[in-house]
Amino acid sequence: MKMPFSSFLTFTLLSMQLSIVSGGKILVFPLDGSHWVNMKVIIERLHARGHEITVLRPSDSWYIKEESFLYTSLTLPCHGGFEENFDTYLSQQLEIRLQMKPESFWSKIWTQMQIRWVVLDQFTQFHKKVGDIITHMFENEDLMQSLHAAKYDMVLTDPGIGGGAMLARRLHLPLVFNARWTIHGEAHFLIAPSPLSYIPFTGTELTDKMSFPQRLKNVLSFFIGKLTLSYITDPSYKPIVRRFFGPDVDYSTFFLDADIWLMRNDFVFEFPRPTLPNVVYMGGFQCKPSTSLPADLVEFVQSSGDHGIVIMTLGTLVSNLPQDISEEIAAAFAQLPQKVIWRYIGPRPNNLGNNTLLVKWLPQNDLLGHPKTRVFITHGGTNGVQEAIYHGVPVVGLPLFFDQPDNLSRVKAKGAGVIVDIAMLNRHIFKEALMTVIYNSTYGDNMRTLSKLHRDQPMKPLDLAVFWIEYVIRHKGARHLQTHSYKMSWFVYSSVDVFTALLAAVLLVTFIWISVVRFLLRKIFTGGKIKH
Amino acid sequence: MKMPFSSFLTFTLLSMQLSIVSGGKILVFPLDGSHWVNMKVIIERLHARGHEITVLRPSDSWYIKEESFLYTSLTLPCHGGFEENFDTYLSQQLEIRLQMKPESFWSKIWTQMQIRWVVLDQFTQFHKKVGDIITHMFENEDLMQSLHAAKYDMVLTDPGIGGGAMLARRLHLPLVFNARWTIHGEAHFLIAPSPLSYIPFTGTELTDKMSFPQRLKNVLSFFIGKLTLSYITDPSYKPIVRRFFGPDVDYSTFFLDADIWLMRNDFVFEFPRPTLPNVVYMGGFQCKPSTSLPADLVEFVQSSGDHGIVIMTLGTLVSNLPQDISEEIAAAFAQLPQKVIWRYIGPRPNNLGNNTLLVKWLPQNDLLGHPKTRVFITHGGTNGVQEAIYHGVPVVGLPLFFDQPDNLSRVKAKGAGVIVDIAMLNRHIFKEALMTVIYNSTYGDNMRTLSKLHRDQPMKPLDLAVFWIEYVIRHKGARHLQTHSYKMSWFVYSSVDVFTALLAAVLLVTFIWISVVRFLLRKIFTGGKIKH
C-alpha cells in the first residue's frame, strides 16, 4: 500500500511532461575567484545536459581557464587584475583584524570601521577594473554583433558584479543569477522586503534575534551601506550606464531584470526571512557524498581510534597566518588526544605535536564525510560551511574576511559551532573552543539536525537550479514571477501619496467640522446676546 | 548525452534518501462545504500513502460523511448548521448584487458596501457557530484526553476557521494549513509583508497594477477589514481564547503557529508578491488529466464540428438563477454556432436553443480537457478557475460571491478571460462576451500559456503538498522555517523604537551644537562689547 517517497516521486515525475529545448545556448559572464568554483559546478551539469556554454573572460583571468571541454571561452583583450590584487586586499584586511584589542568595545568598533573603510576602498578599485572590462566589451562592436548573432537563450551570471546583467539587457536576453551578494549587500536586501528589526544586514554578524543596541547597529549599518554605495558604483559603473544605456538609467535596475535568482543558501543555514517568487534556494548545491580517502591519509585517520580527527583549513585564499598565531594553534593541537590534519603552507611551527599532520592540500569533502571527523576548523567561507552542514560536522570558526563572520554567526546561532576571534587567539582559548565542540555533544547534535533538514528537500539543490535555468530557456524568461514593485518609485511603493491624501482628507474634514461648529456656536451665542 | 528532465530527476530522486515515518497519525479539523472538497483530495493521497487519518466533524456536518474508508471520523455532539444557513447566506448576497445599478459609480460603491456589511454579519453568525463547536470540543474532557492519548503526529486544518490551530496548540502538535484564506483575508496578509501599493487586498477585485484612486481604495479596504475583524472574532473566539488559553493571548497568534502553509494558489494564477520560507504553493493540486466523456455527451460534443462547445456551470452552491437572467443567457446561447452544455437546475428557459443541452451535473474536468471546448462560463470559484488554467480553456466569468470576483479579476488581468457583471447581464452583453473570448484568439492563447507555465513545475503540486506534510511528521514540525517576526510586537518589528532613538539623538546633537554656537557667539559678542 505504501511506497517509499522516492519511488512515488519517480512515478509522478515520470508522468510529468517536462521537456528541455534541445541544446540551449547559454552565455556566462562569471565572477572570477572562488565564485567561479560555484559557477563551474553548474556549468558542468549544464554541459552534461547538452547545453552549449560560452564563457566571457578577461585575458588575465585567474581561476577561469581559456581551454575547457565544458565551454567555449571568449577572451576579452583586457586585464581584470584579479589575481595580482587579491593578495594585497586580503593582507590589508588581515593586518587590521589582527590589531583589534579584544577586550575593548571601542577597539572592536574602530577595527570594524577600519575594515569597512578598507573594504570600501578595495571594492571601489575592484569594481573600477570590472567597469573597464565591461567598457571593453561594449566598445568592441564586432564582439557585440557576434554575441547578437549567436542568438543565445539566456545569460547566466553572478550579480557580485554588474556586467552580466548589463550584457543581458543589451542583448535583450533572459537573465539568471547565481547569487548570494550584489554590490548592495546580501542579495535579498535589493529585492525583498527586509525589516531591519530581525534581518541582520550584511557584515554585522548579527542574528535574527537582536537586542535594542543590536537593532540600532543594524539600522545604522544598513544606512551606512546605502550611503557608501555610490562611492563604489559612481566611478565604476555610472559612466558606462550613461554611455551605453542613457542618462536616466539607475544602475540598480539592471539587477531587477533577473528572471530567476538562484541563491547559494537555504533556510537551514540562513535565518528565515521574506522572499519572492523568482528566488530559488540552491544552498549546498555543490555538496556531494564523500568518497574514500587517499591511501596516505587512511592510515593516519584510522590511527586516531575513538578520539577521531580534527580538520583545519582556512581555504585557498590564505596561504599562511602570522608565525605567532600558527605556533599557538600548533600548541593547542598538540594537547588534544585527537589526530589533526591541517592544511598549512608556511614555515613549520616549532611546537608541532606528533598528532598533527601538515598537508599542502586536503580532500575536504572526503574528510568531512568521514565518520571519524569530530570538528572542522574553518575560516567560514560559504562553501566550507555548507559542506560542514551537509556532512553534519560541527565547526570552530576563525572568520577572516568578507562574508565569513556572517556565515559563522549563523552557525553559532544554530548552536552548531563556536567562533574564535583571530585577534584573541592563544593556545588556551583555541584548545578550549576545540574541547567544547568535541566533547559537548549539543554542537554535533545540532549540526547533524541541520544536516538532516538540509538533505530532506523535495529535490536536490543542483537539480532545482538546473530545472529553473532550463525553465527560463523553455519559456524565454520568467517575467511573470517578478513583482510589480520593481517598476514602482519608492514614493508610490510606500503609498506615501495615498497616506498623504488620506491625512489631507482627515485634516480637511476636521477643519470643516470645526468651522461649522464654531459658526453654529457663534450664531447661537450672538443670537442669545441679541435676545438678551 | 542528454537525457529528458523527467528521467534525470528520477535518477537523482531515487538516490535521495527520503523515508517517511511508517504510518503517520494525522488529525484533521476541516472546514465544511467546498473547502472539504479540497481537503479530501489531500486526505485521499495521504491515505494511499499509508497514513492514519482522523477527522473531527459536528453531528450535522454537510459535506463531511461520518463513514469513509479514508478516515476515522470523530463526531462532536453538536450542530454546525452549515448546510441550513448557507443557502440563506447566498441568496441574501445574490439579491443585493442583482440590484446594483451598473451605470452608476455610487450604486456600485453602495452595493459593495451592502454586500460587505451582509457578509460581515453572515461571517459573525458563521464563526459563532464554529466557536460553539470548538467550545464543545474543549469542554469534552474525555475527548480531549483521548486526543492527547492518541499521540497524533500533527494537525491538518483549513485556517478559514480557527479551531484546528487552537486544537494544535492545546495538544502541542505540529500544524499544517491547507489554506487560502484566514479570517483576516487572503492568507498572506496575516503573515507576509504585503505592500498595499501593488498587492490588492481581498475582495477589492484590483490587480497588482493600480491607479491612484485604486490604491486609495485598496488602503481603505485594508483598514476597514482590520477594523471590522474584531466584530467577527470578539463574540466567536474571544471567550474561548480567554477561557482555554488565558487572558493575554491574541486570537491571531494561533495562525502564526503553523509549521507549513500549503497555499491553494501559485504565481501563474496569483500576482507575484513577497512570501515566506514556510509557505508552499500547491495551486491546482486537485487538477488531473481528463478522461473520456460519458456516452450521452460524446455524440453531442462531436456534433459541434469545428465550432466546438461552450460549457457553463455556476458551481454546486447556486442551483438556479432568477428566471429573467436564465432567459437572457438561453437567448444568447441560442444565437451561437457552438453547442452548449449548461449545468442548470430550475424551470427550463422558454427560449432555449436547439444547440443547448441542460444537464443536472456535468463532468467538468473531462469537458475542460476536451479539445472541442472553446470557452468555460464559470462563477469563478478557485477550483473551477484552477481547472480552466490547467486545461488551458479561456473563461467568461459571472462572479457571484466571496473570492469569485477576485479570482476572475486575476484571470482577466492575465488576458485569459472576460467578466460579465450579473446585474448588467442581457443577451447582447453576454453574447458579445462569449464571441470575444471564442473568436479573439488572444484569450485562448493567453490561457494556454498560463497552462503551460502551470504544468511546468519541479514537482506536481499534490506531491509537493504531501512531501511537506510528511516532512513535518519526519521532523516533528518545521519551526526553523518560521520567521522571528512572529514573536515581535509591531512596535519592535517596525523599528519604531530605533528610529525614535535615532531621531532623539539627532535632535540632541543639533540642540547641543546650536547651544554651543550660541554660547560662543554670545561670548564673542559680549567680549567685543566689553573691549569696546
mmCIF file with all atom_site columns, N, CA, C and O in Angstrom, chain B residues 503-525:
data_model
loop_
_atom_site.group_PDB
_atom_site.id
_atom_site.type_symbol
_atom_site.label_atom_id
_atom_site.label_alt_id
_atom_site.label_comp_id
_atom_site.label_asym_id
_atom_site.label_entity_id
_atom_site.label_seq_id
_atom_site.pdbx_PDB_ins_code
_atom_site.Cartn_x
_atom_site.Cartn_y
_atom_site.Cartn_z
_atom_site.occupancy
_atom_site.B_iso_or_equiv
_atom_site.pdbx_formal_charge
_atom_site.auth_seq_id
_atom_site.auth_comp_id
_atom_site.auth_asym_id
_atom_site.auth_atom_id
_atom_site.pdbx_PDB_model_num
ATOM 1  N N  . LEU B 1 503 ? 16.241 59.637 16.000 1.00 0.00 ? 503 LEU B N  1
ATOM 2  C CA . LEU B 1 503 ? 15.725 60.997 15.859 1.00 0.00 ? 503 LEU B CA 1
ATOM 3  C C  . LEU B 1 503 ? 16.091 61.823 17.095 1.00 0.00 ? 503 LEU B C  1
ATOM 4  O O  . LEU B 1 503 ? 16.555 62.964 16.986 1.00 0.00 ? 503 LEU B O  1
ATOM 5  N N  . ALA B 1 504 ? 15.906 61.209 18.272 1.00 0.00 ? 504 ALA B N  1
ATOM 6  C CA . ALA B 1 504 ? 16.237 61.889 19.522 1.00 0.00 ? 504 ALA B CA 1
ATOM 7  C C  . ALA B 1 504 ? 17.717 62.258 19.536 1.00 0.00 ? 504 ALA B C  1
ATOM 8  O O  . ALA B 1 504 ? 18.096 63.375 19.919 1.00 0.00 ? 504 ALA B O  1
ATOM 9  N N  . ALA B 1 505 ? 18.559 61.333 19.091 1.00 0.00 ? 505 ALA B N  1
ATOM 10 C CA . ALA B 1 505 ? 19.998 61.581 19.065 1.00 0.00 ? 505 ALA B CA 1
ATOM 11 C C  . ALA B 1 505 ? 20.315 62.749 18.140 1.00 0.00 ? 505 ALA B C  1
ATOM 12 O O  . ALA B 1 505 ? 21.102 63.638 18.494 1.00 0.00 ? 505 ALA B O  1
ATOM 13 N N  . VAL B 1 506 ? 19.687 62.756 16.970 1.00 0.00 ? 506 VAL B N  1
ATOM 14 C CA . VAL B 1 506 ? 19.932 63.837 16.010 1.00 0.00 ? 506 VAL B CA 1
ATOM 15 C C  . VAL B 1 506 ? 19.496 65.169 16.619 1.00 0.00 ? 506 VAL B C  1
ATOM 16 O O  . VAL B 1 506 ? 20.219 66.169 16.554 1.00 0.00 ? 506 VAL B O  1
ATOM 17 N N  . LEU B 1 507 ? 18.317 65.167 17.243 1.00 0.00 ? 507 LEU B N  1
ATOM 18 C CA . LEU B 1 507 ? 17.815 66.401 17.848 1.00 0.00 ? 507 LEU B CA 1
ATOM 19 C C  . LEU B 1 507 ? 18.730 66.877 18.963 1.00 0.00 ? 507 LEU B C  1
ATOM 20 O O  . LEU B 1 507 ? 19.040 68.067 19.074 1.00 0.00 ? 507 LEU B O  1
ATOM 21 N N  . LEU B 1 508 ? 19.189 65.925 19.774 1.00 0.00 ? 508 LEU B N  1
ATOM 22 C CA . LEU B 1 508 ? 20.065 66.265 20.884 1.00 0.00 ? 508 LEU B CA 1
ATOM 23 C C  . LEU B 1 508 ? 21.363 66.885 20.376 1.00 0.00 ? 508 LEU B C  1
ATOM 24 O O  . LEU B 1 508 ? 21.802 67.941 20.857 1.00 0.00 ? 508 LEU B O  1
ATOM 25 N N  . VAL B 1 509 ? 21.954 66.236 19.384 1.00 0.00 ? 509 VAL B N  1
ATOM 26 C CA . VAL B 1 509 ? 23.204 66.748 18.814 1.00 0.00 ? 509 VAL B CA 1
ATOM 27 C C  . VAL B 1 509 ? 22.973 68.148 18.244 1.00 0.00 ? 509 VAL B C  1
ATOM 28 O O  . VAL B 1 509 ? 23.774 69.057 18.474 1.00 0.00 ? 509 VAL B O  1
ATOM 29 N N  . THR B 1 510 ? 21.880 68.306 17.511 1.00 0.00 ? 510 THR B N  1
ATOM 30 C CA . THR B 1 510 ? 21.569 69.613 16.933 1.00 0.00 ? 510 THR B CA 1
ATOM 31 C C  . THR B 1 510 ? 21.421 70.659 18.039 1.00 0.00 ? 510 THR B C  1
ATOM 32 O O  . THR B 1 510 ? 21.952 71.767 17.955 1.00 0.00 ? 510 THR B O  1
ATOM 33 N N  . PHE B 1 511 ? 20.713 70.276 19.090 1.00 0.00 ? 511 PHE B N  1
ATOM 34 C CA . PHE B 1 511 ? 20.476 71.184 20.207 1.00 0.00 ? 511 PHE B CA 1
ATOM 35 C C  . PHE B 1 511 ? 21.797 71.593 20.850 1.00 0.00 ? 511 PHE B C  1
ATOM 36 O O  . PHE B 1 511 ? 22.058 72.781 21.072 1.00 0.00 ? 511 PHE B O  1
ATOM 37 N N  . ILE B 1 512 ? 22.619 70.599 21.119 1.00 0.00 ? 512 ILE B N  1
ATOM 38 C CA . ILE B 1 512 ? 23.909 70.889 21.749 1.00 0.00 ? 512 ILE B CA 1
ATOM 39 C C  . ILE B 1 512 ? 24.734 71.794 20.853 1.00 0.00 ? 512 ILE B C  1
ATOM 40 O O  . ILE B 1 512 ? 25.323 72.788 21.289 1.00 0.00 ? 512 ILE B O  1
ATOM 41 N N  . TRP B 1 513 ? 24.746 71.467 19.572 1.00 0.00 ? 513 TRP B N  1
ATOM 42 C CA . TRP B 1 513 ? 25.527 72.222 18.609 1.00 0.00 ? 513 TRP B CA 1
ATOM 43 C C  . TRP B 1 513 ? 25.061 73.688 18.589 1.00 0.00 ? 513 TRP B C  1
ATOM 44 O O  . TRP B 1 513 ? 25.859 74.604 18.692 1.00 0.00 ? 513 TRP B O  1
ATOM 45 N N  . ILE B 1 514 ? 23.742 73.864 18.510 1.00 0.00 ? 514 ILE B N  1
ATOM 46 C CA . ILE B 1 514 ? 23.188 75.223 18.484 1.00 0.00 ? 514 ILE B CA 1
ATOM 47 C C  . ILE B 1 514 ? 23.534 75.963 19.779 1.00 0.00 ? 514 ILE B C  1
ATOM 48 O O  . ILE B 1 514 ? 23.953 77.132 19.766 1.00 0.00 ? 514 ILE B O  1
ATOM 49 N N  . SER B 1 515 ? 23.403 75.235 20.894 1.00 0.00 ? 515 SER B N  1
ATOM 50 C CA . SER B 1 515 ? 23.689 75.865 22.186 1.00 0.00 ? 515 SER B CA 1
ATOM 51 C C  . SER B 1 515 ? 25.136 76.323 22.257 1.00 0.00 ? 515 SER B C  1
ATOM 52 O O  . SER B 1 515 ? 25.430 77.441 22.683 1.00 0.00 ? 515 SER B O  1
ATOM 53 N N  . VAL B 1 516 ? 26.021 75.440 21.812 1.00 0.00 ? 516 VAL B N  1
ATOM 54 C CA . VAL B 1 516 ? 27.447 75.766 21.856 1.00 0.00 ? 516 VAL B CA 1
ATOM 55 C C  . VAL B 1 516 ? 27.733 76.978 20.973 1.00 0.00 ? 516 VAL B C  1
ATOM 56 O O  . VAL B 1 516 ? 28.397 77.935 21.387 1.00 0.00 ? 516 VAL B O  1
ATOM 57 N N  . VAL B 1 517 ? 27.186 76.950 19.764 1.00 0.00 ? 517 VAL B N  1
ATOM 58 C CA . VAL B 1 517 ? 27.406 78.063 18.837 1.00 0.00 ? 517 VAL B CA 1
ATOM 59 C C  . VAL B 1 517 ? 26.865 79.359 19.447 1.00 0.00 ? 517 VAL B C  1
ATOM 60 O O  . VAL B 1 517 ? 27.534 80.408 19.433 1.00 0.00 ? 517 VAL B O  1
ATOM 61 N N  . ARG B 1 518 ? 25.683 79.267 19.994 1.00 0.00 ? 518 ARG B N  1
ATOM 62 C CA . ARG B 1 518 ? 25.060 80.441 20.614 1.00 0.00 ? 518 ARG B CA 1
ATOM 63 C C  . ARG B 1 518 ? 25.911 80.987 21.743 1.00 0.00 ? 518 ARG B C  1
ATOM 64 O O  . ARG B 1 518 ? 26.155 82.194 21.853 1.00 0.00 ? 518 ARG B O  1
ATOM 65 N N  . PHE B 1 519 ? 26.389 80.028 22.568 1.00 0.00 ? 519 PHE B N  1
ATOM 66 C CA . PHE B 1 519 ? 27.224 80.389 23.704 1.00 0.00 ? 519 PHE B CA 1
ATOM 67 C C  . PHE B 1 519 ? 28.486 81.110 23.223 1.00 0.00 ? 519 PHE B C  1
ATOM 68 O O  . PHE B 1 519 ? 28.855 82.179 23.731 1.00 0.00 ? 519 PHE B O  1
ATOM 69 N N  . LEU B 1 520 ? 29.114 80.501 22.196 1.00 0.00 ? 520 LEU B N  1
ATOM 70 C CA . LEU B 1 520 ? 30.349 81.092 21.678 1.00 0.00 ? 520 LEU B CA 1
ATOM 71 C C  . LEU B 1 520 ? 30.086 82.469 21.088 1.00 0.00 ? 520 LEU B C  1
ATOM 72 O O  . LEU B 1 520 ? 30.837 83.413 21.329 1.00 0.00 ? 520 LEU B O  1
ATOM 73 N N  . LEU B 1 521 ? 28.987 82.555 20.296 1.00 0.00 ? 521 LEU B N  1
ATOM 74 C CA . LEU B 1 521 ? 28.658 83.835 19.673 1.00 0.00 ? 521 LEU B CA 1
ATOM 75 C C  . LEU B 1 521 ? 28.453 84.912 20.738 1.00 0.00 ? 521 LEU B C  1
ATOM 76 O O  . LEU B 1 521 ? 28.919 86.041 20.608 1.00 0.00 ? 521 LEU B O  1
ATOM 77 N N  . ARG B 1 522 ? 27.715 84.485 21.782 1.00 0.00 ? 522 ARG B N  1
ATOM 78 C CA . ARG B 1 522 ? 27.434 85.454 22.848 1.00 0.00 ? 522 ARG B CA 1
ATOM 79 C C  . ARG B 1 522 ? 28.732 85.908 23.511 1.00 0.00 ? 522 ARG B C  1
ATOM 80 O O  . ARG B 1 522 ? 28.950 87.087 23.756 1.00 0.00 ? 522 ARG B O  1
ATOM 81 N N  . LYS B 1 523 ? 29.609 84.882 23.758 1.00 0.00 ? 523 LYS B N  1
ATOM 82 C CA . LYS B 1 523 ? 30.913 85.177 24.366 1.00 0.00 ? 523 LYS B CA 1
ATOM 83 C C  . LYS B 1 523 ? 31.653 86.227 23.534 1.00 0.00 ? 523 LYS B C  1
ATOM 84 O O  . LYS B 1 523 ? 32.131 87.224 24.039 1.00 0.00 ? 523 LYS B O  1
ATOM 85 N N  . ILE B 1 524 ? 31.736 85.888 22.222 1.00 0.00 ? 524 ILE B N  1
ATOM 86 C CA . ILE B 1 524 ? 32.471 86.784 21.317 1.00 0.00 ? 524 ILE B CA 1
ATOM 87 C C  . ILE B 1 524 ? 31.818 88.167 21.319 1.00 0.00 ? 524 ILE B C  1
ATOM 88 O O  . ILE B 1 524 ? 32.472 89.195 21.442 1.00 0.00 ? 524 ILE B O  1
ATOM 89 N N  . PHE B 1 525 ? 30.476 88.122 21.182 1.00 0.00 ? 525 PHE B N  1
ATOM 90 C CA . PHE B 1 525 ? 29.702 89.352 21.100 1.00 0.00 ? 525 PHE B CA 1
ATOM 91 C C  . PHE B 1 525 ? 29.901 90.204 22.356 1.00 0.00 ? 525 PHE B C  1
ATOM 92 O O  . PHE B 1 525 ? 30.277 91.367 22.309 1.00 0.00 ? 525 PHE B O  1
#
